[in-house]
Amino acid sequence: MKPAVIALLSGLGALFMNGCGQQHADAVTTAAATVAQPAAPAYVGATYAPTLKKQPLVAAMTALGRTMFSDPSLSASGKMSCATCHSPEHAFGPPNNLAVQLGGKQMDILGTRAVPSLRYIQNVPAFTEHFFDDDGDDSIDAGPTGGHNWDGRAPSTHDQARIPLLSAHEMGNTGPAEVVEKLKKAPYAAQFRETFGEDIFDSQEQAFKWTLMALEVFQESPTEFYPYNSKYDAFLRRQTQLSKQELRGLQLFNNPAKGNCASCHISEITPSGAFPQFTDYGLIAIGVPRNTHIPANADPAYYDMGLCGPDRTDLKDKTEYCGLFKTPSLRNVATRKVFFHNGSFTSLEQVMKFYVQRDTQPQKWYPKGKDGKVQKYDDLPEAYRGNVNAEAPFDRKPGDRPALTDGEIKDVIAFLKTLNDGYRP
């Protein structure tokens, strides 16, 4: 090769290498500049981020939340507080035997679902479609689990608190601004400022956010919301004994071939040592009969299908979830006067008999159609009735013997009464 050609190629190579080298150097400089930029803290934008100049104390938020919880002036009617439906004297559940409660601006609108208790919800996980329990076997997908409300749509207690404040058939406020304006005029407005800072009302968004937080912190108060002082808790602590009837009821409750209640309403101390919540936090369809006393149900085209609507909308296309509702804790269940998401039953005896007779004697629980046939699972469109649970005691057919006798049902109810808080050994 001629020297001139060699020189030319060498020059081009050097130019090429210098160009690549410069590009690499530029890239390194750019990357270094990017790294040098201070990163935003991980908590920025997070729900529990410390966004106030004055960090509120737990004791102050608890006291404020307790006051707000019982304040009817926070409703559009001026007559309804959180405590109106979640009565402290009734385990923070409904104080009456109404299937659904009255609310709205004129206190004349009936809701669509029964009021649940707010006790023992401090450990409810956020909703997930695929839940894996920490019981040592991570291979079992428990399916839809967690969340607050009957359909699990609220991921936390403060998110749940937003719903009744703004619901048209509950406290009836048109938006957060209306709630904040009421708080500004409340007798405890100075306490609100003392808790969150003098400038808390300068931002409506911040004021409403911390309103919900105060209600959540109040509901974490152990003496009021999870005292674990039932007779069954005392029994687990070996401070007392259950009666023979209560022990029989517990055995029937746990027996997979009898009540099989503990498959969803877990009754044993957890591997970590925590006392049982009497729920697995799951969502399940059990085909509860339609409650004709709920005004919304007067429309034959209306169905409350829980997880797939109408109140929850993000899973409306997941038809396999239609008819699924949250499994509530059975703690304090014997203090209730209405049961299930639609308040269709008014006694524990009815509930227990429905469980064991739903499939053996469906004519006792469901209406008959014009053709004379029993309309089983009448509160769910026919297309989704395959979602209804068929595990024991729902694993029988008409004419079979129910899983529990009347006497055994009385034993189970005697046990359930040991779950009421307030027992004194």
Short mmCIF file of C-alpha atoms in Angstrom, two decimals:
data_model
loop_
_atom_site.label_atom_id
_atom_site.label_comp_id
_atom_site.label_asym_id
_atom_site.label_seq_id
_atom_site.Cartn_x
_atom_site.Cartn_y
_atom_site.Cartn_z
CA MET A 1 0.00 0.00 0.00
CA LYS A 2 1.28 3.46 -0.90
CA PRO A 3 2.47 5.69 1.98
CA ALA A 4 -0.02 8.38 1.00
CA VAL A 5 -2.92 5.93 1.24
CA ILE A 6 -1.66 4.65 4.61
CA ALA A 7 -1.46 8.20 5.90
CA LEU A 8 -4.99 8.94 4.67
CA LEU A 9 -6.46 5.82 6.32
CA SER A 10 -4.61 6.55 9.54
CA GLY A 11 -5.99 10.08 9.54
CA LEU A 12 -9.54 8.85 8.96
CA GLY A 13 -9.15 6.27 11.70
CA ALA A 14 -7.90 8.86 14.12
CA LEU A 15 -10.76 11.16 13.17
CA PHE A 16 -13.27 8.31 13.61
CA MET A 17 -11.82 7.32 16.96
CA ASN A 18 -11.72 10.90 18.15
CA GLY A 19 -15.33 11.35 17.13
CA CYS A 20 -16.44 8.22 19.04
CA GLY A 21 -14.30 9.22 21.96
CA GLN A 22 -15.86 12.66 22.04
CA GLN A 23 -19.36 11.15 21.85
CA HIS A 24 -18.50 8.83 24.74
CA ALA A 25 -17.11 11.73 26.74
CA ASP A 26 -20.23 13.77 26.06
CA ALA A 27 -22.40 10.84 27.18
CA VAL A 28 -20.41 10.44 30.40
CA THR A 29 -20.66 14.17 31.07
CA THR A 30 -24.43 14.10 30.49
CA ALA A 31 -24.87 11.03 32.71
CA ALA A 32 -22.77 12.61 35.44
CA ALA A 33 -24.87 15.76 35.25
CA THR A 34 -28.03 13.64 35.51
CA VAL A 35 -26.71 11.76 38.52
CA ALA A 36 -25.67 15.00 40.13
CA GLN A 37 -29.27 16.23 40.09
CA PRO A 38 -30.70 15.79 43.62
CA ALA A 39 -33.34 13.07 43.55
CA ALA A 40 -36.75 13.76 45.09
CA PRO A 41 -37.30 11.93 48.39
CA ALA A 42 -39.13 8.63 47.95
CA TYR A 43 -42.00 9.80 50.15
CA VAL A 44 -42.94 12.78 47.95
CA GLY A 45 -46.54 12.34 46.84
CA ALA A 46 -47.08 9.36 49.13
CA THR A 47 -50.30 9.24 51.13
CA TYR A 48 -48.60 9.42 54.51
CA ALA A 49 -45.89 11.89 53.48
CA PRO A 50 -45.07 14.58 56.08
CA THR A 51 -46.50 17.49 54.06
CA LEU A 52 -47.17 19.87 56.96
CA LYS A 53 -44.83 22.41 58.51
CA LYS A 54 -46.00 21.13 61.88
CA GLN A 55 -45.97 17.37 62.23
CA PRO A 56 -49.18 16.39 64.10
CA LEU A 57 -48.99 14.24 67.23
CA VAL A 58 -50.85 10.94 67.34
CA ALA A 59 -52.60 11.83 70.60
CA ALA A 60 -53.78 15.16 69.17
CA MET A 61 -55.05 13.50 65.96
CA THR A 62 -56.84 10.81 67.97
CA ALA A 63 -58.64 13.41 70.08
CA LEU A 64 -59.57 15.45 67.03
CA GLY A 65 -60.73 12.39 65.09
CA ARG A 66 -62.90 11.34 68.04
CA THR A 67 -64.56 14.76 68.08
CA MET A 68 -65.17 14.79 64.33
CA PHE A 69 -66.49 11.22 64.38
CA SER A 70 -69.42 12.34 66.55
CA ASP A 71 -70.05 15.72 64.90
CA PRO A 72 -73.34 15.85 62.93
CA SER A 73 -72.54 19.33 61.61
CA LEU A 74 -70.13 17.72 59.14
CA SER A 75 -73.12 16.35 57.20
CA ALA A 76 -75.27 18.23 54.69
CA SER A 77 -78.33 17.65 56.89
CA GLY A 78 -76.59 18.68 60.10
CA LYS A 79 -78.13 15.58 61.67
CA MET A 80 -75.78 12.74 60.76
CA SER A 81 -72.33 11.96 62.10
CA CYS A 82 -70.12 8.93 61.58
CA ALA A 83 -71.36 7.70 64.96
CA THR A 84 -74.98 7.83 63.78
CA CYS A 85 -74.44 4.64 61.80
CA HIS A 86 -71.28 3.39 63.53
CA SER A 87 -72.50 3.57 67.11
CA PRO A 88 -69.78 3.24 69.80
CA GLU A 89 -72.37 1.55 72.02
CA HIS A 90 -72.97 -1.12 69.34
CA ALA A 91 -69.39 -2.12 68.51
CA PHE A 92 -69.26 0.76 65.98
CA GLY A 93 -72.01 -0.88 63.95
CA PRO A 94 -75.64 0.17 63.35
CA PRO A 95 -77.71 0.96 66.47
CA ASN A 96 -81.01 -0.29 65.01
CA ASN A 97 -82.59 -3.08 62.97
CA LEU A 98 -82.82 -1.19 59.68
CA ALA A 99 -81.38 -3.11 56.75
CA VAL A 100 -79.98 0.15 55.36
CA GLN A 101 -79.72 3.56 57.01
CA LEU A 102 -81.31 6.93 56.20
CA GLY A 103 -79.12 9.79 55.04
CA GLY A 104 -78.81 12.58 52.47
CA LYS A 105 -79.45 16.31 52.69
CA GLN A 106 -82.93 15.80 54.11
CA MET A 107 -82.23 12.51 55.93
CA ASP A 108 -84.82 10.83 53.73
CA ILE A 109 -82.70 8.70 51.40
CA LEU A 110 -82.15 5.02 52.17
CA GLY A 111 -78.83 3.50 51.22
CA THR A 112 -78.21 0.24 49.39
CA ARG A 113 -76.04 -1.70 51.83
CA ALA A 114 -76.03 -2.59 55.52
CA VAL A 115 -73.62 -0.74 57.78
CA PRO A 116 -70.61 -2.86 58.84
CA SER A 117 -68.79 -2.59 62.16
CA LEU A 118 -65.60 -0.54 62.26
CA ARG A 119 -64.03 -2.69 64.95
CA TYR A 120 -61.08 -4.97 64.19
CA ILE A 121 -60.29 -3.53 60.77
CA GLN A 122 -56.81 -2.25 61.63
CA ASN A 123 -55.13 -5.21 59.86
CA VAL A 124 -57.22 -5.26 56.69
CA PRO A 125 -54.79 -5.40 53.74
CA ALA A 126 -55.28 -3.25 50.65
CA PHE A 127 -57.32 -4.98 47.96
CA THR A 128 -55.56 -7.33 45.58
CA GLU A 129 -56.92 -9.79 43.04
CA HIS A 130 -54.21 -12.30 43.99
CA PHE A 131 -53.54 -12.71 47.69
CA PHE A 132 -50.84 -14.99 49.09
CA ASP A 133 -51.04 -15.54 52.82
CA ASP A 134 -47.93 -15.61 55.01
CA ASP A 135 -48.80 -19.05 56.36
CA GLY A 136 -45.69 -20.75 55.02
CA ASP A 137 -47.18 -21.84 51.69
CA ASP A 138 -46.76 -19.09 49.10
CA SER A 139 -48.10 -21.25 46.28
CA ILE A 140 -51.78 -20.78 47.13
CA ASP A 141 -53.50 -17.85 45.43
CA ALA A 142 -56.43 -16.92 47.66
CA GLY A 143 -57.89 -14.69 44.95
CA PRO A 144 -59.60 -11.33 45.59
CA THR A 145 -58.79 -10.24 49.13
CA GLY A 146 -58.70 -7.14 51.27
CA GLY A 147 -59.89 -3.57 51.05
CA HIS A 148 -62.55 -1.70 53.01
CA ASN A 149 -66.29 -1.45 52.29
CA TRP A 150 -68.37 -4.45 51.26
CA ASP A 151 -66.70 -4.42 47.84
CA GLY A 152 -63.13 -3.76 49.04
CA ARG A 153 -62.77 -0.61 46.96
CA ALA A 154 -61.21 1.59 49.67
CA PRO A 155 -57.53 0.67 50.23
CA SER A 156 -57.30 2.25 53.71
CA THR A 157 -59.40 3.61 56.56
CA HIS A 158 -58.87 7.22 55.51
CA ASP A 159 -59.96 6.39 51.98
CA GLN A 160 -63.02 4.71 53.45
CA ALA A 161 -63.81 7.83 55.51
CA ARG A 162 -64.03 9.87 52.32
CA ILE A 163 -66.93 7.79 50.99
CA PRO A 164 -69.65 8.52 53.62
CA LEU A 165 -68.64 12.19 53.86
CA LEU A 166 -69.28 12.66 50.14
CA SER A 167 -71.97 10.05 49.45
CA ALA A 168 -75.36 11.48 48.38
CA HIS A 169 -77.24 8.95 50.50
CA GLU A 170 -75.01 9.27 53.55
CA MET A 171 -73.56 12.56 54.84
CA GLY A 172 -74.34 14.23 51.54
CA ASN A 173 -71.53 16.77 51.08
CA THR A 174 -70.98 17.83 47.47
CA GLY A 175 -67.20 17.76 47.76
CA PRO A 176 -64.16 18.25 50.01
CA ALA A 177 -64.60 22.05 49.95
CA GLU A 178 -67.96 21.77 51.69
CA VAL A 179 -66.48 19.61 54.44
CA VAL A 180 -63.56 22.01 54.97
CA GLU A 181 -65.89 25.01 55.21
CA LYS A 182 -67.83 23.23 57.93
CA LEU A 183 -64.61 22.49 59.79
CA LYS A 184 -63.63 26.17 59.69
CA LYS A 185 -66.87 27.01 61.49
CA ALA A 186 -66.80 24.07 63.91
CA PRO A 187 -66.39 24.71 67.66
CA TYR A 188 -63.13 22.77 67.47
CA ALA A 189 -61.62 24.76 64.56
CA ALA A 190 -58.94 26.08 66.93
CA GLN A 191 -58.14 22.49 67.95
CA PHE A 192 -57.82 21.62 64.24
CA ARG A 193 -55.30 24.45 63.75
CA GLU A 194 -53.44 23.54 66.92
CA THR A 195 -53.10 19.96 65.67
CA PHE A 196 -52.07 20.65 62.07
CA GLY A 197 -50.74 24.19 62.10
CA GLU A 198 -52.21 27.68 61.86
CA ASP A 199 -52.03 27.59 58.07
CA ILE A 200 -53.89 24.28 57.65
CA PHE A 201 -56.98 25.92 56.14
CA ASP A 202 -54.89 27.82 53.57
CA SER A 203 -55.05 24.71 51.39
CA GLN A 204 -58.40 22.99 51.01
CA GLU A 205 -56.69 19.87 49.69
CA GLN A 206 -54.38 19.64 52.71
CA ALA A 207 -57.18 20.35 55.18
CA PHE A 208 -59.38 17.58 53.74
CA LYS A 209 -56.50 15.11 53.54
CA TRP A 210 -55.67 15.57 57.21
CA THR A 211 -59.33 15.43 58.17
CA LEU A 212 -59.39 11.89 56.77
CA MET A 213 -56.08 11.11 58.47
CA ALA A 214 -57.41 12.21 61.86
CA LEU A 215 -60.43 9.95 61.43
CA GLU A 216 -58.10 7.09 60.49
CA VAL A 217 -55.80 7.64 63.48
CA PHE A 218 -58.81 7.72 65.81
CA GLN A 219 -59.92 4.36 64.40
CA GLU A 220 -56.52 2.95 65.34
CA SER A 221 -57.25 3.59 69.02
CA PRO A 222 -56.92 0.14 70.62
CA THR A 223 -59.23 0.60 73.61
CA GLU A 224 -62.09 1.62 71.35
CA PHE A 225 -61.54 -0.28 68.13
CA TYR A 226 -59.61 -3.45 68.95
CA PRO A 227 -59.71 -4.14 72.68
CA TYR A 228 -59.51 -7.97 72.40
CA ASN A 229 -61.48 -8.32 75.62
CA SER A 230 -64.14 -10.86 74.68
CA LYS A 231 -64.70 -14.07 76.60
CA TYR A 232 -63.01 -15.95 73.77
CA ASP A 233 -59.93 -13.73 74.13
CA ALA A 234 -59.89 -14.50 77.85
CA PHE A 235 -60.20 -18.20 76.97
CA LEU A 236 -57.21 -17.92 74.61
CA ARG A 237 -55.26 -16.25 77.43
CA ARG A 238 -56.33 -19.11 79.74
CA GLN A 239 -58.07 -16.66 82.04
CA THR A 240 -61.42 -18.42 81.82
CA GLN A 241 -63.12 -21.54 80.48
CA LEU A 242 -65.85 -21.86 77.89
CA SER A 243 -69.03 -23.65 78.88
CA LYS A 244 -69.72 -27.13 77.50
CA GLN A 245 -72.19 -25.65 75.00
CA GLU A 246 -69.71 -22.95 73.92
CA LEU A 247 -66.98 -25.56 73.45
CA ARG A 248 -69.32 -27.71 71.35
CA GLY A 249 -70.11 -24.63 69.29
CA LEU A 250 -66.41 -23.90 68.77
CA GLN A 251 -65.79 -27.47 67.61
CA LEU A 252 -68.71 -27.30 65.15
CA PHE A 253 -67.50 -23.88 63.98
CA ASN A 254 -64.06 -25.30 63.18
CA ASN A 255 -65.12 -28.71 61.82
CA PRO A 256 -64.77 -28.76 57.98
CA ALA A 257 -67.49 -31.40 57.75
CA LYS A 258 -69.97 -29.46 59.89
CA GLY A 259 -70.10 -25.68 60.08
CA ASN A 260 -66.79 -25.15 58.28
CA CYS A 261 -67.05 -21.52 59.43
CA ALA A 262 -63.34 -21.24 60.27
CA SER A 263 -62.39 -21.76 56.62
CA CYS A 264 -63.24 -18.06 56.12
CA HIS A 265 -63.67 -16.81 59.69
CA ILE A 266 -60.31 -17.88 61.12
CA SER A 267 -60.58 -18.71 64.82
CA GLU A 268 -57.02 -19.66 65.82
CA ILE A 269 -54.07 -17.59 66.99
CA THR A 270 -51.89 -16.88 63.96
CA PRO A 271 -48.35 -18.33 63.57
CA SER A 272 -47.02 -14.87 64.48
CA GLY A 273 -48.97 -14.93 67.77
CA ALA A 274 -51.71 -12.48 66.82
CA PHE A 275 -55.21 -13.13 68.12
CA PRO A 276 -57.72 -14.15 65.42
CA GLN A 277 -59.71 -11.53 63.53
CA PHE A 278 -62.40 -14.07 62.54
CA THR A 279 -62.02 -13.23 58.88
CA ASP A 280 -59.58 -14.13 56.12
CA TYR A 281 -60.26 -10.71 54.50
CA GLY A 282 -61.51 -12.51 51.40
CA LEU A 283 -64.46 -11.75 49.14
CA ILE A 284 -66.99 -14.46 48.44
CA ALA A 285 -70.40 -15.02 46.81
CA ILE A 286 -72.86 -16.98 48.92
CA GLY A 287 -76.12 -16.13 47.16
CA VAL A 288 -77.86 -14.13 49.89
CA PRO A 289 -81.57 -13.63 49.05
CA ARG A 290 -82.67 -10.29 47.60
CA ASN A 291 -83.93 -7.85 50.22
CA THR A 292 -87.17 -6.32 48.93
CA HIS A 293 -87.14 -3.69 51.69
CA ILE A 294 -84.28 -1.84 49.99
CA PRO A 295 -85.83 0.81 47.69
CA ALA A 296 -83.19 0.30 44.97
CA ASN A 297 -84.28 -3.34 44.67
CA ALA A 298 -87.75 -2.28 43.53
CA ASP A 299 -86.17 -1.98 40.09
CA PRO A 300 -85.95 -5.56 38.76
CA ALA A 301 -83.02 -4.51 36.56
CA TYR A 302 -80.97 -3.33 39.55
CA TYR A 303 -78.49 -5.72 41.13
CA ASP A 304 -75.87 -5.05 43.75
CA MET A 305 -73.08 -7.31 42.54
CA GLY A 306 -70.37 -6.26 44.97
CA LEU A 307 -66.93 -6.50 43.45
CA CYS A 308 -68.12 -5.87 39.87
CA GLY A 309 -70.50 -2.99 40.63
CA PRO A 310 -72.37 -0.77 40.67
CA ASP A 311 -70.55 1.11 43.48
CA ARG A 312 -67.19 -0.26 42.44
CA THR A 313 -66.39 0.33 38.78
CA ASP A 314 -62.77 -0.68 38.17
CA LEU A 315 -63.63 -4.40 38.01
CA LYS A 316 -66.96 -4.17 36.18
CA ASP A 317 -65.63 -6.28 33.31
CA LYS A 318 -64.40 -9.07 35.61
CA THR A 319 -67.63 -11.07 35.48
CA GLU A 320 -66.10 -13.85 37.58
CA TYR A 321 -66.22 -11.40 40.50
CA CYS A 322 -69.93 -10.57 40.25
CA GLY A 323 -71.73 -11.35 43.49
CA LEU A 324 -68.58 -11.36 45.65
CA PHE A 325 -68.68 -9.41 48.92
CA LYS A 326 -66.26 -8.95 51.77
CA THR A 327 -66.09 -11.60 54.49
CA PRO A 328 -66.66 -9.54 57.66
CA SER A 329 -65.13 -10.25 61.04
CA LEU A 330 -67.46 -12.18 63.34
CA ARG A 331 -66.23 -10.34 66.40
CA ASN A 332 -69.25 -8.71 68.08
CA VAL A 333 -71.52 -10.33 65.49
CA ALA A 334 -74.04 -11.26 68.22
CA THR A 335 -74.60 -7.54 68.92
CA ARG A 336 -75.91 -6.96 65.39
CA LYS A 337 -79.57 -6.83 64.40
CA VAL A 338 -79.13 -7.18 60.62
CA PHE A 339 -76.74 -9.41 58.70
CA PHE A 340 -75.01 -9.66 55.32
CA HIS A 341 -74.34 -6.84 52.86
CA ASN A 342 -78.05 -6.23 52.23
CA GLY A 343 -79.34 -6.72 55.78
CA SER A 344 -81.63 -9.50 54.56
CA PHE A 345 -81.58 -11.44 57.85
CA THR A 346 -82.40 -10.18 61.32
CA SER A 347 -81.09 -12.92 63.64
CA LEU A 348 -78.11 -15.22 63.98
CA GLU A 349 -80.48 -18.17 63.95
CA GLN A 350 -81.73 -17.15 60.50
CA VAL A 351 -78.16 -16.74 59.28
CA MET A 352 -77.09 -20.17 60.51
CA LYS A 353 -80.18 -21.90 59.10
CA PHE A 354 -79.63 -20.22 55.74
CA TYR A 355 -76.05 -21.49 55.66
CA VAL A 356 -77.04 -25.11 56.17
CA GLN A 357 -80.39 -25.08 54.32
CA ARG A 358 -79.57 -22.90 51.31
CA ASP A 359 -79.06 -25.97 49.15
CA THR A 360 -81.03 -28.61 51.04
CA GLN A 361 -84.24 -26.52 51.31
CA PRO A 362 -83.89 -23.56 48.92
CA GLN A 363 -87.66 -23.02 48.89
CA LYS A 364 -87.38 -21.66 52.45
CA TRP A 365 -85.10 -18.81 51.35
CA TYR A 366 -85.91 -17.89 47.77
CA PRO A 367 -89.15 -16.90 45.99
CA LYS A 368 -90.85 -18.89 43.27
CA GLY A 369 -91.17 -17.66 39.70
CA LYS A 370 -94.29 -17.67 37.55
CA ASP A 371 -93.39 -21.19 36.49
CA GLY A 372 -93.49 -22.36 40.10
CA LYS A 373 -89.77 -23.02 40.25
CA VAL A 374 -87.62 -21.72 43.09
CA GLN A 375 -85.57 -18.70 41.95
CA LYS A 376 -82.33 -19.62 43.68
CA TYR A 377 -79.74 -16.84 44.08
CA ASP A 378 -82.42 -14.31 43.09
CA ASP A 379 -80.22 -11.29 43.92
CA LEU A 380 -77.74 -12.11 41.16
CA PRO A 381 -78.31 -12.19 37.37
CA GLU A 382 -78.53 -15.73 36.10
CA ALA A 383 -75.35 -15.36 34.05
CA TYR A 384 -73.27 -14.97 37.21
CA ARG A 385 -74.84 -17.55 39.48
CA GLY A 386 -71.98 -19.93 38.81
CA ASN A 387 -69.83 -17.62 40.98
CA VAL A 388 -71.72 -18.65 44.12
CA ASN A 389 -69.65 -20.68 46.57
CA ALA A 390 -70.37 -24.41 46.74
CA GLU A 391 -67.95 -25.51 49.48
CA ALA A 392 -69.19 -27.05 52.73
CA PRO A 393 -71.75 -26.48 54.11
CA PHE A 394 -72.94 -25.37 50.64
CA ASP A 395 -72.05 -28.72 49.08
CA ARG A 396 -75.47 -30.41 49.30
CA LYS A 397 -78.58 -30.79 47.21
CA PRO A 398 -82.33 -30.64 47.89
CA GLY A 399 -83.45 -33.37 50.24
CA ASP A 400 -80.02 -33.91 51.81
CA ARG A 401 -79.60 -33.62 55.55
CA PRO A 402 -78.33 -30.14 56.57
CA ALA A 403 -74.78 -29.96 57.89
CA LEU A 404 -76.03 -28.80 61.32
CA THR A 405 -79.08 -29.75 63.36
CA ASP A 406 -81.15 -27.14 65.19
CA GLY A 407 -79.41 -28.09 68.43
CA GLU A 408 -75.98 -27.74 66.87
CA ILE A 409 -76.95 -24.33 65.49
CA LYS A 410 -77.77 -23.22 69.05
CA ASP A 411 -74.34 -24.42 70.14
CA VAL A 412 -72.60 -22.41 67.42
CA ILE A 413 -74.58 -19.30 68.35
CA ALA A 414 -73.60 -19.78 72.00
CA PHE A 415 -69.98 -19.77 70.86
CA LEU A 416 -70.45 -16.69 68.66
CA LYS A 417 -71.70 -14.79 71.71
CA THR A 418 -68.29 -15.32 73.33
CA LEU A 419 -66.87 -12.99 70.64
CA ASN A 420 -68.64 -9.92 72.09
CA ASP A 421 -66.25 -7.38 73.58
CA GLY A 422 -66.56 -6.29 77.18
CA TYR A 423 -66.23 -9.61 79.00
CA ARG A 424 -65.03 -9.46 82.60
CA PRO A 425 -63.58 -12.72 83.97
#
